[in-house]
mmCIF file of C-alpha atoms in Angstrom:
data_model
loop_
_atom_site.group_PDB
_atom_site.id
_atom_site.type_symbol
_atom_site.label_atom_id
_atom_site.label_comp_id
_atom_site.label_asym_id
_atom_site.label_seq_id
_atom_site.Cartn_x
_atom_site.Cartn_y
_atom_site.Cartn_z
ATOM 1 C CA UNK A 218 -28.840 13.326 22.547
ATOM 2 C CA UNK A 219 -29.452 15.953 19.890
ATOM 3 C CA UNK A 220 -32.030 15.201 17.221
ATOM 4 C CA UNK A 221 -29.368 15.058 14.497
ATOM 5 C CA UNK A 222 -28.253 11.688 15.849
ATOM 6 C CA UNK A 223 -31.618 9.994 16.339
ATOM 7 C CA UNK A 224 -31.169 8.472 12.887
ATOM 8 C CA UNK A 225 -28.196 6.489 14.209
ATOM 9 C CA UNK A 226 -30.461 4.626 16.642
ATOM 10 C CA UNK A 227 -33.212 4.345 14.043
ATOM 11 C CA UNK A 228 -30.997 2.864 11.346
ATOM 12 C CA UNK A 229 -28.214 1.189 13.310
ATOM 13 C CA UNK A 230 -29.844 0.490 16.667
ATOM 14 C CA UNK A 231 -29.429 -3.254 16.092
ATOM 15 C CA UNK A 232 -25.639 -2.903 15.878
ATOM 16 C CA UNK A 233 -23.564 -3.486 19.040
ATOM 17 C CA UNK A 234 -21.439 -0.428 18.206
ATOM 18 C CA UNK A 235 -24.386 2.005 18.101
ATOM 19 C CA UNK A 236 -23.312 3.859 21.259
ATOM 20 C CA UNK A 237 -19.789 4.215 19.837
ATOM 21 C CA UNK A 238 -21.285 5.586 16.640
ATOM 22 C CA UNK A 239 -23.137 8.297 18.562
ATOM 23 C CA UNK A 240 -19.928 9.146 20.445
ATOM 24 C CA UNK A 241 -17.988 9.531 17.175
ATOM 25 C CA UNK A 242 -20.746 11.562 15.510
ATOM 26 C CA UNK A 243 -21.043 13.846 18.539
ATOM 27 C CA UNK A 244 -17.290 14.453 18.581
ATOM 28 C CA UNK A 245 -17.192 15.374 14.883
ATOM 29 C CA UNK A 246 -20.240 17.612 15.303
ATOM 30 C CA UNK A 247 -18.860 19.356 18.397
ATOM 31 C CA UNK A 248 -15.521 19.981 16.685
ATOM 32 C CA UNK A 249 -17.149 21.432 13.574
ATOM 33 C CA UNK A 250 -15.999 18.708 11.186
ATOM 34 C CA UNK A 251 -18.973 19.466 8.941
ATOM 35 C CA UNK A 252 -17.543 19.952 5.448
ATOM 36 C CA UNK A 253 -15.050 18.428 3.064
ATOM 37 C CA UNK A 254 -12.661 21.288 3.793
ATOM 38 C CA UNK A 255 -12.685 20.348 7.482
ATOM 39 C CA UNK A 256 -12.428 16.576 6.901
ATOM 40 C CA UNK A 257 -9.908 14.670 9.040
ATOM 41 C CA UNK A 258 -8.225 11.263 8.876
ATOM 42 C CA UNK A 259 -9.098 8.273 11.044
ATOM 43 C CA UNK A 260 -6.010 8.649 13.216
ATOM 44 C CA UNK A 261 -6.906 12.311 13.771
ATOM 45 C CA UNK A 262 -10.403 11.281 14.871
ATOM 46 C CA UNK A 263 -8.840 8.774 17.284
ATOM 47 C CA UNK A 264 -6.646 11.536 18.708
ATOM 48 C CA UNK A 265 -9.663 13.830 19.004
ATOM 49 C CA UNK A 266 -11.645 11.191 20.901
ATOM 50 C CA UNK A 267 -8.720 10.631 23.254
ATOM 51 C CA UNK A 268 -8.405 14.362 23.918
ATOM 52 C CA UNK A 269 -12.126 14.495 24.709
ATOM 53 C CA UNK A 270 -11.852 11.521 27.050
ATOM 54 C CA UNK A 271 -14.189 9.460 24.855
ATOM 55 C CA UNK A 272 -13.583 5.721 24.917
ATOM 56 C CA UNK A 273 -14.976 3.307 22.351
ATOM 57 C CA UNK A 274 -15.914 -0.291 23.009
ATOM 58 C CA UNK A 275 -15.349 -1.331 19.403
ATOM 59 C CA UNK A 276 -12.813 -0.343 16.751
ATOM 60 C CA UNK A 277 -13.123 3.209 15.466
ATOM 61 C CA UNK A 278 -13.212 1.916 11.882
ATOM 62 C CA UNK A 279 -16.363 -0.084 12.755
ATOM 63 C CA UNK A 280 -18.205 3.081 13.779
ATOM 64 C CA UNK A 281 -16.916 5.049 10.794
ATOM 65 C CA UNK A 282 -18.032 2.347 8.361
ATOM 66 C CA UNK A 283 -21.454 2.064 9.984
ATOM 67 C CA UNK A 284 -21.935 5.835 10.033
ATOM 68 C CA UNK A 285 -21.006 6.007 6.355
ATOM 69 C CA UNK A 286 -23.678 3.422 5.561
ATOM 70 C CA UNK A 287 -26.529 5.567 6.936
ATOM 71 C CA UNK A 288 -24.970 8.051 5.880
ATOM 72 C CA UNK A 289 -24.195 10.403 8.741
ATOM 73 C CA UNK A 290 -20.591 10.936 7.699
ATOM 74 C CA UNK A 291 -18.750 10.900 4.393
ATOM 75 C CA UNK A 292 -15.372 9.347 3.717
ATOM 76 C CA UNK A 293 -13.553 11.091 0.915
ATOM 77 C CA UNK A 294 -10.108 11.147 -0.603
ATOM 78 C CA UNK A 295 -8.198 14.440 -0.605
ATOM 79 C CA UNK A 296 -8.032 16.312 -3.918
ATOM 80 C CA UNK A 297 -5.701 14.810 -6.478
ATOM 81 C CA UNK A 298 -4.542 11.229 -6.739
ATOM 82 C CA UNK A 299 -6.168 8.501 -4.668
ATOM 83 C CA UNK A 300 -2.887 6.589 -4.793
ATOM 84 C CA UNK A 301 0.555 7.653 -3.685
ATOM 85 C CA UNK A 302 3.646 6.194 -5.427
ATOM 86 C CA UNK A 303 6.234 4.964 -2.929
ATOM 87 C CA UNK A 304 9.813 3.853 -3.523
ATOM 88 C CA UNK A 305 10.499 1.150 -0.947
ATOM 89 C CA UNK A 306 14.241 1.520 -1.555
ATOM 90 C CA UNK A 307 14.159 5.239 -0.825
ATOM 91 C CA UNK A 308 11.254 4.984 1.637
ATOM 92 C CA UNK A 309 9.674 8.103 0.225
ATOM 93 C CA UNK A 310 6.915 9.398 -2.037
ATOM 94 C CA UNK A 311 8.009 9.663 -5.672
ATOM 95 C CA UNK A 312 5.396 11.725 -7.515
ATOM 96 C CA UNK A 313 6.710 12.399 -11.021
ATOM 97 C CA UNK A 314 9.599 9.945 -10.576
ATOM 98 C CA UNK A 315 7.895 6.571 -10.962
ATOM 99 C CA UNK A 316 9.301 5.645 -14.386
ATOM 100 C CA UNK A 317 12.821 6.808 -13.523
ATOM 101 C CA UNK A 318 12.751 4.965 -10.187
ATOM 102 C CA UNK A 319 11.555 1.755 -11.840
ATOM 103 C CA UNK A 320 14.390 2.065 -14.378
ATOM 104 C CA UNK A 321 17.047 2.655 -11.709
ATOM 105 C CA UNK A 322 15.823 -0.182 -9.486
ATOM 106 C CA UNK A 323 15.469 -2.575 -12.431
ATOM 107 C CA UNK A 324 19.023 -1.813 -13.526
ATOM 108 C CA UNK A 325 20.303 -2.456 -10.003
ATOM 109 C CA UNK A 326 18.332 -5.705 -9.859
ATOM 110 C CA UNK A 327 19.808 -6.813 -13.187
ATOM 111 C CA UNK A 328 23.287 -5.926 -11.912
ATOM 112 C CA UNK A 329 22.604 -8.357 -9.085
ATOM 113 C CA UNK A 330 21.442 -10.975 -11.591
ATOM 114 C CA UNK A 331 24.594 -10.527 -13.696
ATOM 115 C CA UNK A 332 26.946 -10.466 -10.696
ATOM 116 C CA UNK A 333 25.394 -13.722 -9.507
ATOM 117 C CA UNK A 334 25.602 -15.451 -12.911
ATOM 118 C CA UNK A 335 28.383 -18.075 -13.000
ATOM 119 C CA UNK A 336 31.260 -17.598 -15.420
ATOM 120 C CA UNK A 337 30.325 -19.218 -18.703
ATOM 121 C CA UNK A 338 33.215 -21.649 -18.716
ATOM 122 C CA UNK A 339 32.514 -22.662 -15.114
ATOM 123 C CA UNK A 340 28.768 -23.094 -15.466
ATOM 124 C CA UNK A 341 28.565 -26.833 -16.062
ATOM 125 C CA UNK A 342 31.221 -27.914 -13.563
ATOM 126 C CA UNK A 343 29.791 -25.635 -10.889
ATOM 127 C CA UNK A 344 26.304 -26.941 -11.498
ATOM 128 C CA UNK A 345 27.571 -30.516 -11.344
ATOM 129 C CA UNK A 346 29.313 -29.704 -8.076
ATOM 130 C CA UNK A 347 26.030 -28.601 -6.549
ATOM 131 C CA UNK A 348 26.212 -24.862 -7.217
ATOM 132 C CA UNK A 349 23.369 -23.024 -5.467
ATOM 133 C CA UNK A 350 20.439 -21.504 -7.299
ATOM 134 C CA UNK A 351 21.154 -18.117 -8.910
ATOM 135 C CA UNK A 352 19.088 -14.935 -8.695
ATOM 136 C CA UNK A 353 18.328 -15.359 -12.400
ATOM 137 C CA UNK A 354 16.957 -18.846 -11.801
ATOM 138 C CA UNK A 355 14.839 -17.719 -8.853
ATOM 139 C CA UNK A 356 13.185 -15.003 -10.951
ATOM 140 C CA UNK A 357 12.749 -17.254 -13.990
ATOM 141 C CA UNK A 358 11.280 -20.090 -11.960
ATOM 142 C CA UNK A 359 8.802 -17.780 -10.213
ATOM 143 C CA UNK A 360 7.351 -16.446 -13.475
ATOM 144 C CA UNK A 361 7.877 -19.626 -15.499
ATOM 145 C CA UNK A 362 10.213 -18.303 -18.189
ATOM 146 C CA UNK A 363 13.592 -19.436 -19.475
ATOM 147 C CA UNK A 364 16.424 -17.991 -17.371
ATOM 148 C CA UNK A 365 17.991 -16.291 -20.390
ATOM 149 C CA UNK A 366 14.742 -14.339 -20.935
ATOM 150 C CA UNK A 367 14.861 -12.497 -17.587
ATOM 151 C CA UNK A 368 16.294 -9.283 -19.026
ATOM 152 C CA UNK A 369 13.770 -9.154 -21.863
ATOM 153 C CA UNK A 370 10.917 -9.892 -19.477
ATOM 154 C CA UNK A 371 11.844 -7.064 -17.108
ATOM 155 C CA UNK A 372 12.303 -4.546 -19.941
ATOM 156 C CA UNK A 373 9.169 -5.398 -21.924
ATOM 157 C CA UNK A 374 5.615 -4.137 -21.557
ATOM 158 C CA UNK A 375 4.201 -0.738 -20.729
ATOM 159 C CA UNK A 376 5.059 1.410 -17.738
ATOM 160 C CA UNK A 377 2.711 -0.344 -15.306
ATOM 161 C CA UNK A 378 3.714 -3.788 -16.567
ATOM 162 C CA UNK A 379 7.401 -3.056 -16.074
ATOM 163 C CA UNK A 380 6.755 -1.829 -12.529
ATOM 164 C CA UNK A 381 4.694 -4.936 -11.738
ATOM 165 C CA UNK A 382 7.362 -7.229 -13.184
ATOM 166 C CA UNK A 383 10.064 -5.516 -11.129
ATOM 167 C CA UNK A 384 7.951 -5.948 -7.993
ATOM 168 C CA UNK A 385 7.219 -9.607 -8.781
ATOM 169 C CA UNK A 386 10.913 -10.331 -9.347
ATOM 170 C CA UNK A 387 11.823 -8.702 -6.032
ATOM 171 C CA UNK A 388 9.106 -10.667 -4.226
ATOM 172 C CA UNK A 389 10.531 -13.875 -5.698
ATOM 173 C CA UNK A 390 14.002 -13.003 -4.402
ATOM 174 C CA UNK A 391 12.721 -12.039 -0.939
ATOM 175 C CA UNK A 392 10.645 -15.224 -0.697
ATOM 176 C CA UNK A 393 13.540 -17.445 -1.780
ATOM 177 C CA UNK A 394 15.683 -19.351 0.698
ATOM 178 C CA UNK A 395 18.464 -19.625 -1.893
ATOM 179 C CA UNK A 396 19.320 -15.981 -2.578
ATOM 180 C CA UNK A 397 19.377 -12.713 -0.644
ATOM 181 C CA UNK A 398 18.055 -9.367 -1.881
ATOM 182 C CA UNK A 399 20.453 -6.448 -2.073
ATOM 183 C CA UNK A 400 19.621 -3.046 -0.598
ATOM 184 C CA UNK A 401 20.243 -1.053 -3.796
ATOM 185 C CA UNK A 402 16.878 -1.890 -5.384
ATOM 186 C CA UNK A 403 13.327 -2.101 -4.121
ATOM 187 C CA UNK A 404 9.709 -2.287 -5.137
ATOM 188 C CA UNK A 405 7.737 0.692 -6.434
ATOM 189 C CA UNK A 406 4.220 0.515 -5.028
ATOM 190 C CA UNK A 407 1.069 2.604 -5.011
ATOM 191 C CA UNK A 408 -0.634 3.026 -1.664
ATOM 192 C CA UNK A 409 -4.092 4.393 -1.003
ATOM 193 C CA UNK A 410 -4.265 7.833 0.485
ATOM 194 C CA UNK A 411 -6.207 7.816 3.730
ATOM 195 C CA UNK A 412 -9.884 8.679 3.794
ATOM 196 C CA UNK A 413 -10.854 12.007 5.304
ATOM 197 C CA UNK A 414 -14.154 12.000 7.198
ATOM 198 C CA UNK A 415 -16.721 14.710 7.881
ATOM 199 C CA UNK A 416 -20.324 15.024 9.048
ATOM 200 C CA UNK A 417 -23.132 15.671 6.591
#
């Protein structure tokens, strides 16, 4: 074992994954992953280990986390945003299109609400006859507002609030046994970019 890795045994020798940690560190060192410019993602490290014939006893993430604690390696986000906006309806990244996507999906959701609303003159008889719960009622019940306030609720607030309210309304529909979500709207979420790791 090269002297660069003696610190792993000194600091983490009490950890069951210490041998795995040395294996991971050696692989990164051998492959020249020694700067932020060379940093690679966890799945790329897993592929590298497989190509080298290195097998770990514990999860790779365990070794990476323990090596970061010493620290022997650094986990960093790539330049730019740490979060990536995703349209679940489109199943794609939507940098620069978040507000427009929220607007489009909210409008489609409200179309569903309106299409599902009973005709005004039929409302009481249908309810008395055991009419099922409407999309409007599912959303209103989930966030504890009056059903007639659904439109105002989804349109009000700042950009992030509107996105969160759209997502909450969709979750309520998906979780309901009474109504079924349509495919023409979806949540807009922010997902973490993956860490890139390198030796220091």
